[in-house]
CSV table of C-alpha atoms and ligand atoms in Angstrom, one decimal:
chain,number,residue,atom,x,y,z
A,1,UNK,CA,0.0,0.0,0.0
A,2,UNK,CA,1.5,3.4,-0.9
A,3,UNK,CA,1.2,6.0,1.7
A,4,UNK,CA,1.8,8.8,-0.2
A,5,UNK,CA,-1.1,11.3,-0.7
A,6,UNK,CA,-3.4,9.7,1.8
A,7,UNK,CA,-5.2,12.4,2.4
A,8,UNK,CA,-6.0,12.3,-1.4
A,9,UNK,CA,-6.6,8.5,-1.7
A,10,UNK,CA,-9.0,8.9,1.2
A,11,UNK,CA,-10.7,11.6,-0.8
A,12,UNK,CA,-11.3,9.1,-3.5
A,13,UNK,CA,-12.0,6.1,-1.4
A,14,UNK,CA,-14.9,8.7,0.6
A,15,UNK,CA,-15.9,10.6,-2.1
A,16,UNK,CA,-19.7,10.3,-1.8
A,17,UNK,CA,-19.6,11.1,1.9
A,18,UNK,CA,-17.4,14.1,1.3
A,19,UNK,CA,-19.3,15.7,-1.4
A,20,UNK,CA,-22.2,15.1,0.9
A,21,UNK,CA,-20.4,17.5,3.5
A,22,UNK,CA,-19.0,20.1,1.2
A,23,UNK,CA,-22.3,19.9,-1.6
A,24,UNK,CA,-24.8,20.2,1.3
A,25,UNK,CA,-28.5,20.9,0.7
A,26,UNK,CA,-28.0,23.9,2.9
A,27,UNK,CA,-24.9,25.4,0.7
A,28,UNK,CA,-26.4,24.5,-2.3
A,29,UNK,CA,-29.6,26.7,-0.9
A,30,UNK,CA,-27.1,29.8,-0.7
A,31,UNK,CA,-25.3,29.3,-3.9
A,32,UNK,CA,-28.8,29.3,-5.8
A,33,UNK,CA,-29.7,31.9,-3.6
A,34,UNK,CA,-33.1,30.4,-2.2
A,35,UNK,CA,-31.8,30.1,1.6
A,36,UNK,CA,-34.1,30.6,4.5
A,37,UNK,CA,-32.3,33.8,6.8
A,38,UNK,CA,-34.3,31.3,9.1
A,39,UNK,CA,-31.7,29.1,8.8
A,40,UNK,CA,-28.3,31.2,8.0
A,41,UNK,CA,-29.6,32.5,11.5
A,42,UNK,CA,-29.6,29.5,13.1
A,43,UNK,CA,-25.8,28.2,11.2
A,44,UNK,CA,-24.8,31.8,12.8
A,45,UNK,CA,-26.3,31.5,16.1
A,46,UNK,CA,-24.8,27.2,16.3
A,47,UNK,CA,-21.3,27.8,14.7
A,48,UNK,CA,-20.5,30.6,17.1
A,49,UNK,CA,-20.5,28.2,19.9
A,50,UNK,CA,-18.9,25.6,17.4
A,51,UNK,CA,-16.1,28.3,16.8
A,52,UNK,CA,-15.8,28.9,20.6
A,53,UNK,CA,-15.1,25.3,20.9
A,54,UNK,CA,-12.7,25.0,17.9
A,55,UNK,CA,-10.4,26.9,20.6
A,56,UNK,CA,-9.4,25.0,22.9
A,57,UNK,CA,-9.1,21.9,20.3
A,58,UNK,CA,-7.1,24.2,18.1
A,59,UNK,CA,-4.7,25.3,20.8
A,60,UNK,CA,-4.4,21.2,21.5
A,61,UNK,CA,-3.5,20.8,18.4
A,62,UNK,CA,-0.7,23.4,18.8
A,63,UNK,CA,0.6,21.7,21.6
A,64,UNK,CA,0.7,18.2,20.1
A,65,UNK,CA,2.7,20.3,17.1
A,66,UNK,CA,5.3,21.4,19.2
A,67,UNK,CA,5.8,18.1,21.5
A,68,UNK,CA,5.6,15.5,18.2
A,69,UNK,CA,6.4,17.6,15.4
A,70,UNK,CA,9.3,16.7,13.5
A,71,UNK,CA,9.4,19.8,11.7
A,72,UNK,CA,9.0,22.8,13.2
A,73,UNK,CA,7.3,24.9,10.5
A,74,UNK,CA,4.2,23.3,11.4
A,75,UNK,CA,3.5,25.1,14.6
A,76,UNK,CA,3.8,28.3,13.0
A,77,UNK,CA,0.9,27.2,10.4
A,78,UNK,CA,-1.1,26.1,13.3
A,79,UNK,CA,-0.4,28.9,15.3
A,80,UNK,CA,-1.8,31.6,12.4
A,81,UNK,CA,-4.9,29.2,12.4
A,82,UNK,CA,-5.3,29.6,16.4
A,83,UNK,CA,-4.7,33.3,15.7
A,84,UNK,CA,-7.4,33.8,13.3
A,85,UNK,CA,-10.3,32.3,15.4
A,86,UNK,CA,-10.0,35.8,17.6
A,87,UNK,CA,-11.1,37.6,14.7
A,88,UNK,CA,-13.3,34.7,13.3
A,89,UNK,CA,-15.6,35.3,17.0
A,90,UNK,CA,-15.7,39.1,16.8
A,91,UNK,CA,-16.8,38.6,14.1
A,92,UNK,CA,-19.3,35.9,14.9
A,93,UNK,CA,-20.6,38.5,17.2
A,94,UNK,CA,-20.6,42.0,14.3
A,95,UNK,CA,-22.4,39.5,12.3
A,96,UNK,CA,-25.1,38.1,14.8
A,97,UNK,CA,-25.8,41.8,15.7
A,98,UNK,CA,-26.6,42.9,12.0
A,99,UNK,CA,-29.1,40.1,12.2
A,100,UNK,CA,-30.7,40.4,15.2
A,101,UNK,CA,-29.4,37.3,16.4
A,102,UNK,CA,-29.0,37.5,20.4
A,103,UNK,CA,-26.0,35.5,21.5
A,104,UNK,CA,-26.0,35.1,24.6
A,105,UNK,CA,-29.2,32.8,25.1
A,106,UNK,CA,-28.3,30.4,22.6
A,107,UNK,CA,-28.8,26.8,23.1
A,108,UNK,CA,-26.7,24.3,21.4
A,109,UNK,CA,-28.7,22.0,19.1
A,110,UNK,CA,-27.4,18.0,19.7
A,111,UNK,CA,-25.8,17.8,16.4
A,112,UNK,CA,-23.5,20.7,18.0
A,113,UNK,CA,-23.2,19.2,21.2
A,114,UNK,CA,-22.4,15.6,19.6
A,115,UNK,CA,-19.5,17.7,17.1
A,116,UNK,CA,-18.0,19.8,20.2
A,117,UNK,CA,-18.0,16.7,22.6
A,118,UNK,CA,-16.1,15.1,19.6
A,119,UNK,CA,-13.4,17.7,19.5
A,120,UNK,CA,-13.2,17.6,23.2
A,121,UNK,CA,-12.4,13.7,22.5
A,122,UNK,CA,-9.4,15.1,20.3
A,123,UNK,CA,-7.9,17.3,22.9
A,124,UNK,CA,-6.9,13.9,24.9
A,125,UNK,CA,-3.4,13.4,25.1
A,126,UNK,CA,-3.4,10.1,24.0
A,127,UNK,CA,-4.7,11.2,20.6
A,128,UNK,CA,-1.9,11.5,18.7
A,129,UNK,CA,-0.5,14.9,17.0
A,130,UNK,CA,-1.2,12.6,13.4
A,131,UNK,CA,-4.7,12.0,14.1
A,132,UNK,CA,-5.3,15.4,15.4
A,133,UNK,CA,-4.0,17.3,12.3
A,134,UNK,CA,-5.9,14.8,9.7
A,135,UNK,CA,-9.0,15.6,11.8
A,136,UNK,CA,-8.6,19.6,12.1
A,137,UNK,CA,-7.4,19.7,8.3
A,138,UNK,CA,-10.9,18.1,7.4
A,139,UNK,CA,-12.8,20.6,9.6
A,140,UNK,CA,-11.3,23.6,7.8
A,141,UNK,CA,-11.4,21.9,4.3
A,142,UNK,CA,-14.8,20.9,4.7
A,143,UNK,CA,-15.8,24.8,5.2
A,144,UNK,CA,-13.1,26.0,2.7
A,145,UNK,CA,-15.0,24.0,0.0
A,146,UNK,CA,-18.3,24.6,1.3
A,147,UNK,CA,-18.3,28.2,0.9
A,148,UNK,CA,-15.4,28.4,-1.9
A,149,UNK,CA,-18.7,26.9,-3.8
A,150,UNK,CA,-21.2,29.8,-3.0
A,151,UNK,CA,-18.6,32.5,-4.3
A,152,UNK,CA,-17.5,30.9,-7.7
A,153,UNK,CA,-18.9,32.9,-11.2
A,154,UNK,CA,-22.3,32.2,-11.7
A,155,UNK,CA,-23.6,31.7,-8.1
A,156,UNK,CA,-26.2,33.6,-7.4
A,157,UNK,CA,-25.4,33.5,-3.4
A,158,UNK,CA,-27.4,36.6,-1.7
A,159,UNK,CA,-25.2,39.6,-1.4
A,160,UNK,CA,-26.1,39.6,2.1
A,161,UNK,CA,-24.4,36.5,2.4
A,162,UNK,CA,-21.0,37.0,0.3
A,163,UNK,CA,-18.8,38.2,3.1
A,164,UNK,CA,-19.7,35.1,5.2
A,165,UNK,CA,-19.1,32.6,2.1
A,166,UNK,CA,-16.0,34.5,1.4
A,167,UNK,CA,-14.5,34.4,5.1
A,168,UNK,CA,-13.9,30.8,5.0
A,169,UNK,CA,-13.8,30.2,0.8
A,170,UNK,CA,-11.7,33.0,-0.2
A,171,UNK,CA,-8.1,31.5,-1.5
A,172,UNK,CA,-6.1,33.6,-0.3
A,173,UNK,CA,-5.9,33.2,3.8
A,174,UNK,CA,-8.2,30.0,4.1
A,175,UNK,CA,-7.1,28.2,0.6
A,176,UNK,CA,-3.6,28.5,1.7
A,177,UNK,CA,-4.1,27.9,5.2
A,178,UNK,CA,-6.1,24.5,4.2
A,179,UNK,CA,-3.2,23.7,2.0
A,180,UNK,CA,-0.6,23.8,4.5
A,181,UNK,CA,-2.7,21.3,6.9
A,182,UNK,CA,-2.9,19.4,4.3
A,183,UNK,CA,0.7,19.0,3.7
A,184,UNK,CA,0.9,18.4,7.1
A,185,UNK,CA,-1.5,15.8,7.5
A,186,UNK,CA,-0.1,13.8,4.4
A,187,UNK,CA,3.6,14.2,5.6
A,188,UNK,CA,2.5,12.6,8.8
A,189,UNK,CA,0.5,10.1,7.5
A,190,UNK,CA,3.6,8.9,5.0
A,191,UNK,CA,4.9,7.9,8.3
A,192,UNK,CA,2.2,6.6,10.2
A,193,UNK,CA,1.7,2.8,11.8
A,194,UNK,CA,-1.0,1.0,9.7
A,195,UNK,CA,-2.9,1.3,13.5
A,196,UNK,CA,-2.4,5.1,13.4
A,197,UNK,CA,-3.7,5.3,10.2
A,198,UNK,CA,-6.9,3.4,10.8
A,199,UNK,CA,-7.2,5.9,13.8
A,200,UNK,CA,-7.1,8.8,12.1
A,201,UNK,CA,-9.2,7.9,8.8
A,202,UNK,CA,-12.1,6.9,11.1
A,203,UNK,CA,-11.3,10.2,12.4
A,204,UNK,CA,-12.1,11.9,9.0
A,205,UNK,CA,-15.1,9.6,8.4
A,206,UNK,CA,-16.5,11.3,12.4
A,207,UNK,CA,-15.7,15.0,11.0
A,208,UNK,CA,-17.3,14.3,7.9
A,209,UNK,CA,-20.1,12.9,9.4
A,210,UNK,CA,-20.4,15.7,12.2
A,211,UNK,CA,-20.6,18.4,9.6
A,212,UNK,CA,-23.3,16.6,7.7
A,213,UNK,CA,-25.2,16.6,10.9
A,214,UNK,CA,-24.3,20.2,11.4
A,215,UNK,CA,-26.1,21.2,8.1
A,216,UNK,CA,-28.7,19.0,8.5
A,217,UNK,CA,-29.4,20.8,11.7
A,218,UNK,CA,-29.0,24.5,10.2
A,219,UNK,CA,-31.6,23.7,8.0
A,220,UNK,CA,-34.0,22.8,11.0
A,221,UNK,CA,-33.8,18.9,10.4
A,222,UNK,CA,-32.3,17.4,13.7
B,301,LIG,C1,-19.2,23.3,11.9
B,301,LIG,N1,-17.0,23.3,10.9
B,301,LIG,C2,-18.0,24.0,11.5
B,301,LIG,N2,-17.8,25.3,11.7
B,301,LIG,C3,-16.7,25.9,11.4
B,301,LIG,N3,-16.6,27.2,11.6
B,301,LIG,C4,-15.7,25.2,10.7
B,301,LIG,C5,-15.9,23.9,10.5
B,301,LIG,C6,-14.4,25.8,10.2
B,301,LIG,O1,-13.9,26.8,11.0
């Protein structure tokens, strides 16, 4: 078995369920431009907490970097990724106020609380830095090509909507930032046990699955 480009190969081998994450019903519903603001609302209101979450998980990841790493460019790539989720939650919060969308009484939905209990799973030391960065590659890849999708020629995504589709599928900071995970993930994974593999494509399989549940849930189905 060639190890090389696993993140690829797993990209082939999981096709369907990937395009089911990044060619959701729900982004497909704001690239044709017939979303409910019910439920960009309720994305906004849910993924805040998400983001909140993505912290701590993010700054685990960080740590596994510098401990296992055996290059130490990597924790300057995960590092800008930390650094960016200050930003990402103010403006979370700019956002929610232009829609009326209180904050501070939301609930998390069970799809959320399954996906952040998940990353809280991560952030165990016994997780490995491998597994780690193959799972939080597929959480920003997921969005990257999720909203990438809305912002292409042709789409006729609300321009209401543009700035958020273009925070996380512009090219230019969260392309390039998904790139360099990537690179990452697949340099680890060239030198991963066959066990450490298994772990940390049934890792990709959970994230995949966790952001189809997310969607599902934006769009009120739980
Ligand atoms: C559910 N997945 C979810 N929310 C996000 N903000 C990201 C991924 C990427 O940051």
């Amino acid at each position: 078995e060639k190890k090389t480009g696993m993140i690829e190969a797993w990209l082939r081998k999981h096709r369907y369920l990937y395009d089911g994450a990044t060619r959701h019903p729900f982004i497909l519903s704001i690239h044709d431009g017939t979303i409910s603001i019910d439920s960009f609302k309720t994305w906004l209101a849910q993924d805040y907490l998400f983001v909140r979450a993505l912290v701590p998980f993010a700054a685990s990841v960080l740590i596994k970097a510098w401990k296992e790493s055996d290059e130490s460019g990597d924790v300057e790539v995960i590092l800008r990724g930390v650094a960016s989720l200050e930003d990402e939650i103010s403006w979370f919060k700019r956002e929610a106020n232009k829609w009326g969308v209180p904050l501070s009484d939301v609930v998390p939905q069970r799809p959320n609380v399954k996906y952040c209990g998940f990353l809280e799973s991560l952030i165990s030391p016994e997780v490995k830095y491998t597994v780690a960065i193959t799972a939080f590659w597929a959480i920003e890849a997921v969005y990257h090509e999720s909203f990438a999708l809305c912002i292409e020629e042709g789409s006729k995504t609300p321009p209401e909507l543009k700035e958020t589709c273009a925070r996380w599928g512009n090219e230019a900071f969260h392309g390039n930032y998904c790139k360099s995970l990537q690179k990452i993930a697949n340099r680890r994974l060239q030198k991963a046990s066959d066990e450490e593999l298994k772990k940390a494509e049934v890792v990709l399989l959970s994230v995949l699955e966790h952001e189809l549940d997310f969607w599902n849930m934006s769009r009120g189905n739980v």
